[in-house]
PDB file of C-alpha atoms in Angstrom:
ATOM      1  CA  UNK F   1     164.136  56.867  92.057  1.00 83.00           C
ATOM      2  CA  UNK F   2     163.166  59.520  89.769  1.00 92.00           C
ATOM      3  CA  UNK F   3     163.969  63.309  90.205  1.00 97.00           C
ATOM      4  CA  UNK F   4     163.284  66.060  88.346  1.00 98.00           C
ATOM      5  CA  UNK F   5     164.895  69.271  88.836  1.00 98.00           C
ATOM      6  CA  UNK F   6     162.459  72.396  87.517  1.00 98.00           C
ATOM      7  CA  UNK F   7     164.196  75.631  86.659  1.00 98.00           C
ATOM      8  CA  UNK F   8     164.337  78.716  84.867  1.00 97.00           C
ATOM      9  CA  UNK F   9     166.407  78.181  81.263  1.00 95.00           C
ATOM     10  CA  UNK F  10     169.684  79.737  83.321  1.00 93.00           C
ATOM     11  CA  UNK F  11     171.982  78.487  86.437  1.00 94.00           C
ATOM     12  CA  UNK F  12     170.883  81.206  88.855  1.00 95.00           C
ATOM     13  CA  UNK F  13     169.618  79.461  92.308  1.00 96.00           C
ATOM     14  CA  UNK F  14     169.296  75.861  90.816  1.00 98.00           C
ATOM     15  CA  UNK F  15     172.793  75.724  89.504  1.00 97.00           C
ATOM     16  CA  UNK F  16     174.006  74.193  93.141  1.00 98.00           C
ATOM     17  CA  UNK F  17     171.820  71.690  93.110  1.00 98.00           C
ATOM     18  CA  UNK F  18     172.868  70.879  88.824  1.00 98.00           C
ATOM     19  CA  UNK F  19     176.523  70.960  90.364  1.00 97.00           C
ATOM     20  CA  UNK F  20     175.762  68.337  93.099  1.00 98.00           C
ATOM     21  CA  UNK F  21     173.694  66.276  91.352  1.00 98.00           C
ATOM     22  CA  UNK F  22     176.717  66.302  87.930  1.00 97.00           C
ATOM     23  CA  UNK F  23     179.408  65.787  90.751  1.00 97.00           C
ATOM     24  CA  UNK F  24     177.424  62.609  92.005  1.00 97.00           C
ATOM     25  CA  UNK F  25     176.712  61.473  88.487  1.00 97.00           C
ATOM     26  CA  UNK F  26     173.182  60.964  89.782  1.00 97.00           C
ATOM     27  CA  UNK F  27     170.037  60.222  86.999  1.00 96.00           C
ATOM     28  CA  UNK F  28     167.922  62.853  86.606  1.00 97.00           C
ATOM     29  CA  UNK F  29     165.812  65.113  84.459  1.00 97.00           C
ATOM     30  CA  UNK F  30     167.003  69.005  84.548  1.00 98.00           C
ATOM     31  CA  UNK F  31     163.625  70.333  83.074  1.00 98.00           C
ATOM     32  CA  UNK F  32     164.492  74.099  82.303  1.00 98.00           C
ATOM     33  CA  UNK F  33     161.371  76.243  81.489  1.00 97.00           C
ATOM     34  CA  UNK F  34     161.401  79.626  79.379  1.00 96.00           C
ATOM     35  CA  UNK F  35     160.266  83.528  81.121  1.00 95.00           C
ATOM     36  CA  UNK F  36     156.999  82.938  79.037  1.00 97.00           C
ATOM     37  CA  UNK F  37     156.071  79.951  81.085  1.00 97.00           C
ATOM     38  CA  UNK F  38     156.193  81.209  84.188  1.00 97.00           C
ATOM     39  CA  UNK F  39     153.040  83.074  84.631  1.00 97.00           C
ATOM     40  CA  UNK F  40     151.183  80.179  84.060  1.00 97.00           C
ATOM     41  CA  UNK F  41     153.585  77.975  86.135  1.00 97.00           C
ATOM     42  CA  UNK F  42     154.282  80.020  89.348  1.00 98.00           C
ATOM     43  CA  UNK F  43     151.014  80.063  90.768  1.00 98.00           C
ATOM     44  CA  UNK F  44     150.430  76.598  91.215  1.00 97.00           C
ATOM     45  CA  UNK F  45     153.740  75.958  93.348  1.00 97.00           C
ATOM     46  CA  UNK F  46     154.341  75.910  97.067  1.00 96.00           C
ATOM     47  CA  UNK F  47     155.675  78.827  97.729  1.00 98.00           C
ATOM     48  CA  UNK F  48     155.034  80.636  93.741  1.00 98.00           C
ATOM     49  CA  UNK F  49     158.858  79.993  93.453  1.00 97.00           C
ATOM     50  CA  UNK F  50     161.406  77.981  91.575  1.00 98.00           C
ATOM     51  CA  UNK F  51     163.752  75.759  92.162  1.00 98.00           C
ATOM     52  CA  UNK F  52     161.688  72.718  92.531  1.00 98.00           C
ATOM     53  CA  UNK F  53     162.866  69.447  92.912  1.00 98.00           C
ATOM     54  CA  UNK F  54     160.737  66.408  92.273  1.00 98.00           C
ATOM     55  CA  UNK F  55     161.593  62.824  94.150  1.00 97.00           C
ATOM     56  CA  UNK F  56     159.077  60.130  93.496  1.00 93.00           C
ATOM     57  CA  UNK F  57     156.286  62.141  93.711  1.00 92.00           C
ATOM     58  CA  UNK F  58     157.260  64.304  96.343  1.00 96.00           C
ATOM     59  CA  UNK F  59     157.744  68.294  95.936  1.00 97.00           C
ATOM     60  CA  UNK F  60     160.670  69.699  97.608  1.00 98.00           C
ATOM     61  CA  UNK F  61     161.046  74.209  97.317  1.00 98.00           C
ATOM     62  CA  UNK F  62     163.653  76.495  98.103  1.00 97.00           C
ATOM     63  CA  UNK F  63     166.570  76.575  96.602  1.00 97.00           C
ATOM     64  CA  UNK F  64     169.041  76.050  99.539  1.00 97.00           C
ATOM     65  CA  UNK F  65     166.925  73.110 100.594  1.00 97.00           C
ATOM     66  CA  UNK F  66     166.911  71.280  97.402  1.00 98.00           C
ATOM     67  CA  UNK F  67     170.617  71.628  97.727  1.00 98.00           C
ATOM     68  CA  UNK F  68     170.888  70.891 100.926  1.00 97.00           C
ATOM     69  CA  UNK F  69     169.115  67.676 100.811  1.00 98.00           C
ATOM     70  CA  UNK F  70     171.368  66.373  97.606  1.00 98.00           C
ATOM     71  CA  UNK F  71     174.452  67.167  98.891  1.00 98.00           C
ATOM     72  CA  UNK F  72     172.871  64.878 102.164  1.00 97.00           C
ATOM     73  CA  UNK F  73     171.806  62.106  99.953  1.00 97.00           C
ATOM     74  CA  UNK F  74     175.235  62.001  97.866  1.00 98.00           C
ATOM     75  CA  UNK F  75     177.705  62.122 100.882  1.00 97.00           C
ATOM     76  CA  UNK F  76     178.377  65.794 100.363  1.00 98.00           C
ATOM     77  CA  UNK F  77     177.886  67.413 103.788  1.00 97.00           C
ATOM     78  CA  UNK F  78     180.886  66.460 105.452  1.00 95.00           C
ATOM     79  CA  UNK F  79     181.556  63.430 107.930  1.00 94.00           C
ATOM     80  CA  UNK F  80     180.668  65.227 111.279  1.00 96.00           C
ATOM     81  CA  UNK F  81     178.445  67.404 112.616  1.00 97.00           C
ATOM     82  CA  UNK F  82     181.746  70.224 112.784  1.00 96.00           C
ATOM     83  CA  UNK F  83     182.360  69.543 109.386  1.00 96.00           C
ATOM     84  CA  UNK F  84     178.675  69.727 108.168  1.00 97.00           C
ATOM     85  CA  UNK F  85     178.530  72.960 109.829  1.00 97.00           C
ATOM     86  CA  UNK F  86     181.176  74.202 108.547  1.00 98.00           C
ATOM     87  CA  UNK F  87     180.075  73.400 105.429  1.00 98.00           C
ATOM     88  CA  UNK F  88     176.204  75.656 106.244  1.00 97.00           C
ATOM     89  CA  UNK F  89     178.461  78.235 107.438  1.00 98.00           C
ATOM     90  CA  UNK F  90     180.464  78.809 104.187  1.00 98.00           C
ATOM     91  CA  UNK F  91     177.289  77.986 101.962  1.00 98.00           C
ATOM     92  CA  UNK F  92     175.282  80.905 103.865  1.00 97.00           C
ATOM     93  CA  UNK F  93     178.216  82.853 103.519  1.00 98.00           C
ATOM     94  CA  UNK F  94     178.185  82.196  99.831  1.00 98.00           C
ATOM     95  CA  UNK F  95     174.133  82.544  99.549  1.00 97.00           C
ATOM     96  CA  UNK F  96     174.393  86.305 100.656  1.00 97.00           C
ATOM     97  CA  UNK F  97     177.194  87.230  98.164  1.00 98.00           C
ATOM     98  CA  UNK F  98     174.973  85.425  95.493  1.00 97.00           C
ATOM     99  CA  UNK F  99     172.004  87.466  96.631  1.00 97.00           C
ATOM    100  CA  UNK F 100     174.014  90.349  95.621  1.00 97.00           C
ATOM    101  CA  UNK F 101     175.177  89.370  92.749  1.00 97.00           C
ATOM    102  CA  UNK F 102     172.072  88.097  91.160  1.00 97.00           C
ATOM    103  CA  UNK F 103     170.941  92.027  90.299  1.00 97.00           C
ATOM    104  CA  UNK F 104     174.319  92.618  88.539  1.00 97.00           C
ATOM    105  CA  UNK F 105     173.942  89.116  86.199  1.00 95.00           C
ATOM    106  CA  UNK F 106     170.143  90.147  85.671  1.00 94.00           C
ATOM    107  CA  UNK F 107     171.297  93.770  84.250  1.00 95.00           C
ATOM    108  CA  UNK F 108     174.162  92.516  81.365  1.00 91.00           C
ATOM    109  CA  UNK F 109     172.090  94.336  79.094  1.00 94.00           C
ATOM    110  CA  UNK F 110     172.011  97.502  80.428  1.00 96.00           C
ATOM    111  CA  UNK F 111     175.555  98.650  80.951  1.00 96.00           C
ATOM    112  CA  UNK F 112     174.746 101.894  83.444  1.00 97.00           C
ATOM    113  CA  UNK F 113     172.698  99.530  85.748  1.00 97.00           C
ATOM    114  CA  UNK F 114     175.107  96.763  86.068  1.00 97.00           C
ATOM    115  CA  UNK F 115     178.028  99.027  86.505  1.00 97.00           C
ATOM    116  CA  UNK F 116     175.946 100.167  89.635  1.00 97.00           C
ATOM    117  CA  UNK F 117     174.922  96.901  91.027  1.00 98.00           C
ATOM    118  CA  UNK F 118     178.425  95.949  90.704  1.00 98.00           C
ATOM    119  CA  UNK F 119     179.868  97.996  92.765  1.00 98.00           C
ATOM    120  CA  UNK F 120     176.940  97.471  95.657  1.00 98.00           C
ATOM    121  CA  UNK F 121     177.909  93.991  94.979  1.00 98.00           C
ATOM    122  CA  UNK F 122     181.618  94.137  95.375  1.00 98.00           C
ATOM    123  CA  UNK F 123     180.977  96.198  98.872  1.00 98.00           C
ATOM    124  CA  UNK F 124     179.688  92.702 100.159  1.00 98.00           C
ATOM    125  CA  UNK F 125     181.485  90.508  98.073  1.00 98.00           C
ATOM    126  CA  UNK F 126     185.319  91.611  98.521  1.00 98.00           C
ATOM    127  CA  UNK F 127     185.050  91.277 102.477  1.00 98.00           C
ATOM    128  CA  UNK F 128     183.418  88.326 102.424  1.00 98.00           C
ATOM    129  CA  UNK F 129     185.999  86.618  99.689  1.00 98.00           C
ATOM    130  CA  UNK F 130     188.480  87.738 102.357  1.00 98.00           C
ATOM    131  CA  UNK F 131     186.535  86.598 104.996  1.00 98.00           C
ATOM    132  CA  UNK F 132     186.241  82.647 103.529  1.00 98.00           C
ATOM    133  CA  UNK F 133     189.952  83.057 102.765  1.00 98.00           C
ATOM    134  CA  UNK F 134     190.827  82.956 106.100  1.00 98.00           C
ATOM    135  CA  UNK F 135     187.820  80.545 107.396  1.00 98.00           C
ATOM    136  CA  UNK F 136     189.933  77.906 104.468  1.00 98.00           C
ATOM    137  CA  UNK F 137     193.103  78.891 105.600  1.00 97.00           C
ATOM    138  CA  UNK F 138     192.358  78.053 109.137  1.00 97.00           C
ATOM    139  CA  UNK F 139     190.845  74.596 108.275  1.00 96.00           C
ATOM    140  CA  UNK F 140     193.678  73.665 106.263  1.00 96.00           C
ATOM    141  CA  UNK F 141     194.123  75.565 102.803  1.00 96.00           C
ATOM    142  CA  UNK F 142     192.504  72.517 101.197  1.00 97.00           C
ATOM    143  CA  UNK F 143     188.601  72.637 101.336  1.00 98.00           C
ATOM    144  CA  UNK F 144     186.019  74.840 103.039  1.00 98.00           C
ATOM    145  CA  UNK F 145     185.009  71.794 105.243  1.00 97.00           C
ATOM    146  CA  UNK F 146     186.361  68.810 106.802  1.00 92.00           C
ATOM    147  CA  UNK F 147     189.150  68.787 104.726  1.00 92.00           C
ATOM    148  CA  UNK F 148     187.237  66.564 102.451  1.00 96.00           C
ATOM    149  CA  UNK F 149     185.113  68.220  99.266  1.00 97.00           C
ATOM    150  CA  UNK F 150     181.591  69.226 100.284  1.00 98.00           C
ATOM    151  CA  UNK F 151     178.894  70.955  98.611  1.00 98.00           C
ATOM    152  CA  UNK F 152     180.643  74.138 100.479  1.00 98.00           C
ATOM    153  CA  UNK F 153     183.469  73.797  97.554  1.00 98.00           C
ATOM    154  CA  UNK F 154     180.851  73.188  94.620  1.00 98.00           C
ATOM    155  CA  UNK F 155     178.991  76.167  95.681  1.00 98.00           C
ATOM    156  CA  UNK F 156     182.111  78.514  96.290  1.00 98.00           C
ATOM    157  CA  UNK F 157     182.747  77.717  92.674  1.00 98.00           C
ATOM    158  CA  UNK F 158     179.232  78.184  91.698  1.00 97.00           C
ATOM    159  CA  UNK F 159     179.605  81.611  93.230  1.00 98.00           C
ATOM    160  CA  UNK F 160     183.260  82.491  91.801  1.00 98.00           C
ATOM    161  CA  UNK F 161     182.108  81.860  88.463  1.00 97.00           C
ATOM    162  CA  UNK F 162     178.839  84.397  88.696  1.00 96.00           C
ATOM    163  CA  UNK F 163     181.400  86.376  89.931  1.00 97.00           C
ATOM    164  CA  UNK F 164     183.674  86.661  86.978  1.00 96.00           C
ATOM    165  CA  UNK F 165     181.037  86.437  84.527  1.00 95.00           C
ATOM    166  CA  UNK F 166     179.971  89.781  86.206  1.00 95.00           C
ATOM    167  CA  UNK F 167     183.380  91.489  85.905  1.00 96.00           C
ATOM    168  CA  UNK F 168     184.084  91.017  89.590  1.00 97.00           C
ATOM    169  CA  UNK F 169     186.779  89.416  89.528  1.00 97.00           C
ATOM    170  CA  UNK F 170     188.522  91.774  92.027  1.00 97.00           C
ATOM    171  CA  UNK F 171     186.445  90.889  94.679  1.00 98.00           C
ATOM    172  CA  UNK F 172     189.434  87.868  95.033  1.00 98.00           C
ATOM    173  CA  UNK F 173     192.336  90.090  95.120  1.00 97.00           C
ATOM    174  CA  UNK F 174     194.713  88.254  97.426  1.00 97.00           C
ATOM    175  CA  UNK F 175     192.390  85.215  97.300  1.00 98.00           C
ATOM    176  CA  UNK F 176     194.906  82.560  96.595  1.00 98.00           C
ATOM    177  CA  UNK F 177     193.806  79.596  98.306  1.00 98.00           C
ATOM    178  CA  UNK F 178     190.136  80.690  97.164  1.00 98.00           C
ATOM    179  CA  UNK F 179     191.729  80.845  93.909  1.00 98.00           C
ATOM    180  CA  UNK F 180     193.096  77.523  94.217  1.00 98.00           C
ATOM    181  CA  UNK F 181     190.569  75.362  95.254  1.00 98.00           C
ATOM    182  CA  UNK F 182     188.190  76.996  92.632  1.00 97.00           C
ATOM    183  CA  UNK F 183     190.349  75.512  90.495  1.00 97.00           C
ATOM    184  CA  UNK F 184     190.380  72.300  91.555  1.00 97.00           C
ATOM    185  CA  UNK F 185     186.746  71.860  91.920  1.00 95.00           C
ATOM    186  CA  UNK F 186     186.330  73.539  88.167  1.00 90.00           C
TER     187      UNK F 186
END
């Protein structure tokens, strides 16, 4: 079986599905195209967007689906239908603090701008780190799901890491079993 994940030249929305598919040591080709390419590119996809992934022929779009389905094919969803949607539950939790996010990673070069987008950022991102600390604490301490790793706990450090490489790092002020599980998974 041949995939082929397309993506932009950066982890933005695709870098889920690069962590699953590293994590399950799966074959496959991470095809990253440059800005320049895109014009040309975007136009003849499904839905003009990227993250694509390619199995045997078959197209599959959008970026939480592609992940979706990979953490379903490598045993990554959890082992019950609780735990699988506990899994959803932290991921879309995750998603929305990554929408936020994305403006602040896509300013670095203009100081002003990503001071600003930080802190709109942070106003959705520091409740919401608090919010998954105690969703982890009352499953356990361990993992976001199941008590078992899922693709919950590969995106939350997906997510961390955007995090810090913004400067937000105090969105996980009194984060510790956030904190610690990041680590784990890193």
């Amino acid at each position: 079986e041949m995939m082929t994940l397309l993506y932009f030249n950066l982890p933005g929305r695709a870098e889920i599905s690069r962590l699953i598919l590293a994590y399950a040591g799966a074959d496959f080709e991470d095809k990253r195209i440059e800005f320049s390419e895109w014009p040309k590119l975007k136009p003849t996809l499904p839905y003009n967007q990227l993250p694509t992934l390619d199995v045997d022929g078959q197209k599959l779009c959008q970026s939480m689906t592609v992940a979706r389905f990979l953490a379903n094919k490598y045993n990554l969803t959890g082992h019950s239908a609780a735990s699988k949607a506990q899994a959803d539950e932290v991921c879309d939790a995750l998603k929305d603090m990554q929408e936020k996010l994305f403006p602040v990673a896509l300013n670095r070069n203009n100081p002003a701008v990503m001071k600003e987008k930080l802190a709109e950022a942070l106003k959705v991102c520091t409740p919401g780190f608090a919010n998954l600390e105690k969703r982890l604490e009352a499953r356990g301490g361990q993992f976001m799901a199941g008590n078992t790793l899922t693709w919950a706990d590969l995106f939350l450090h997906n997510v961390v890491r955007m995090l810090t490489m913004c400067g937000g790092e105090s969105a996980l002020a009194g984060c510790y079993k956030i904190k610690n599980l990041n680590s784990r998974v890193a």
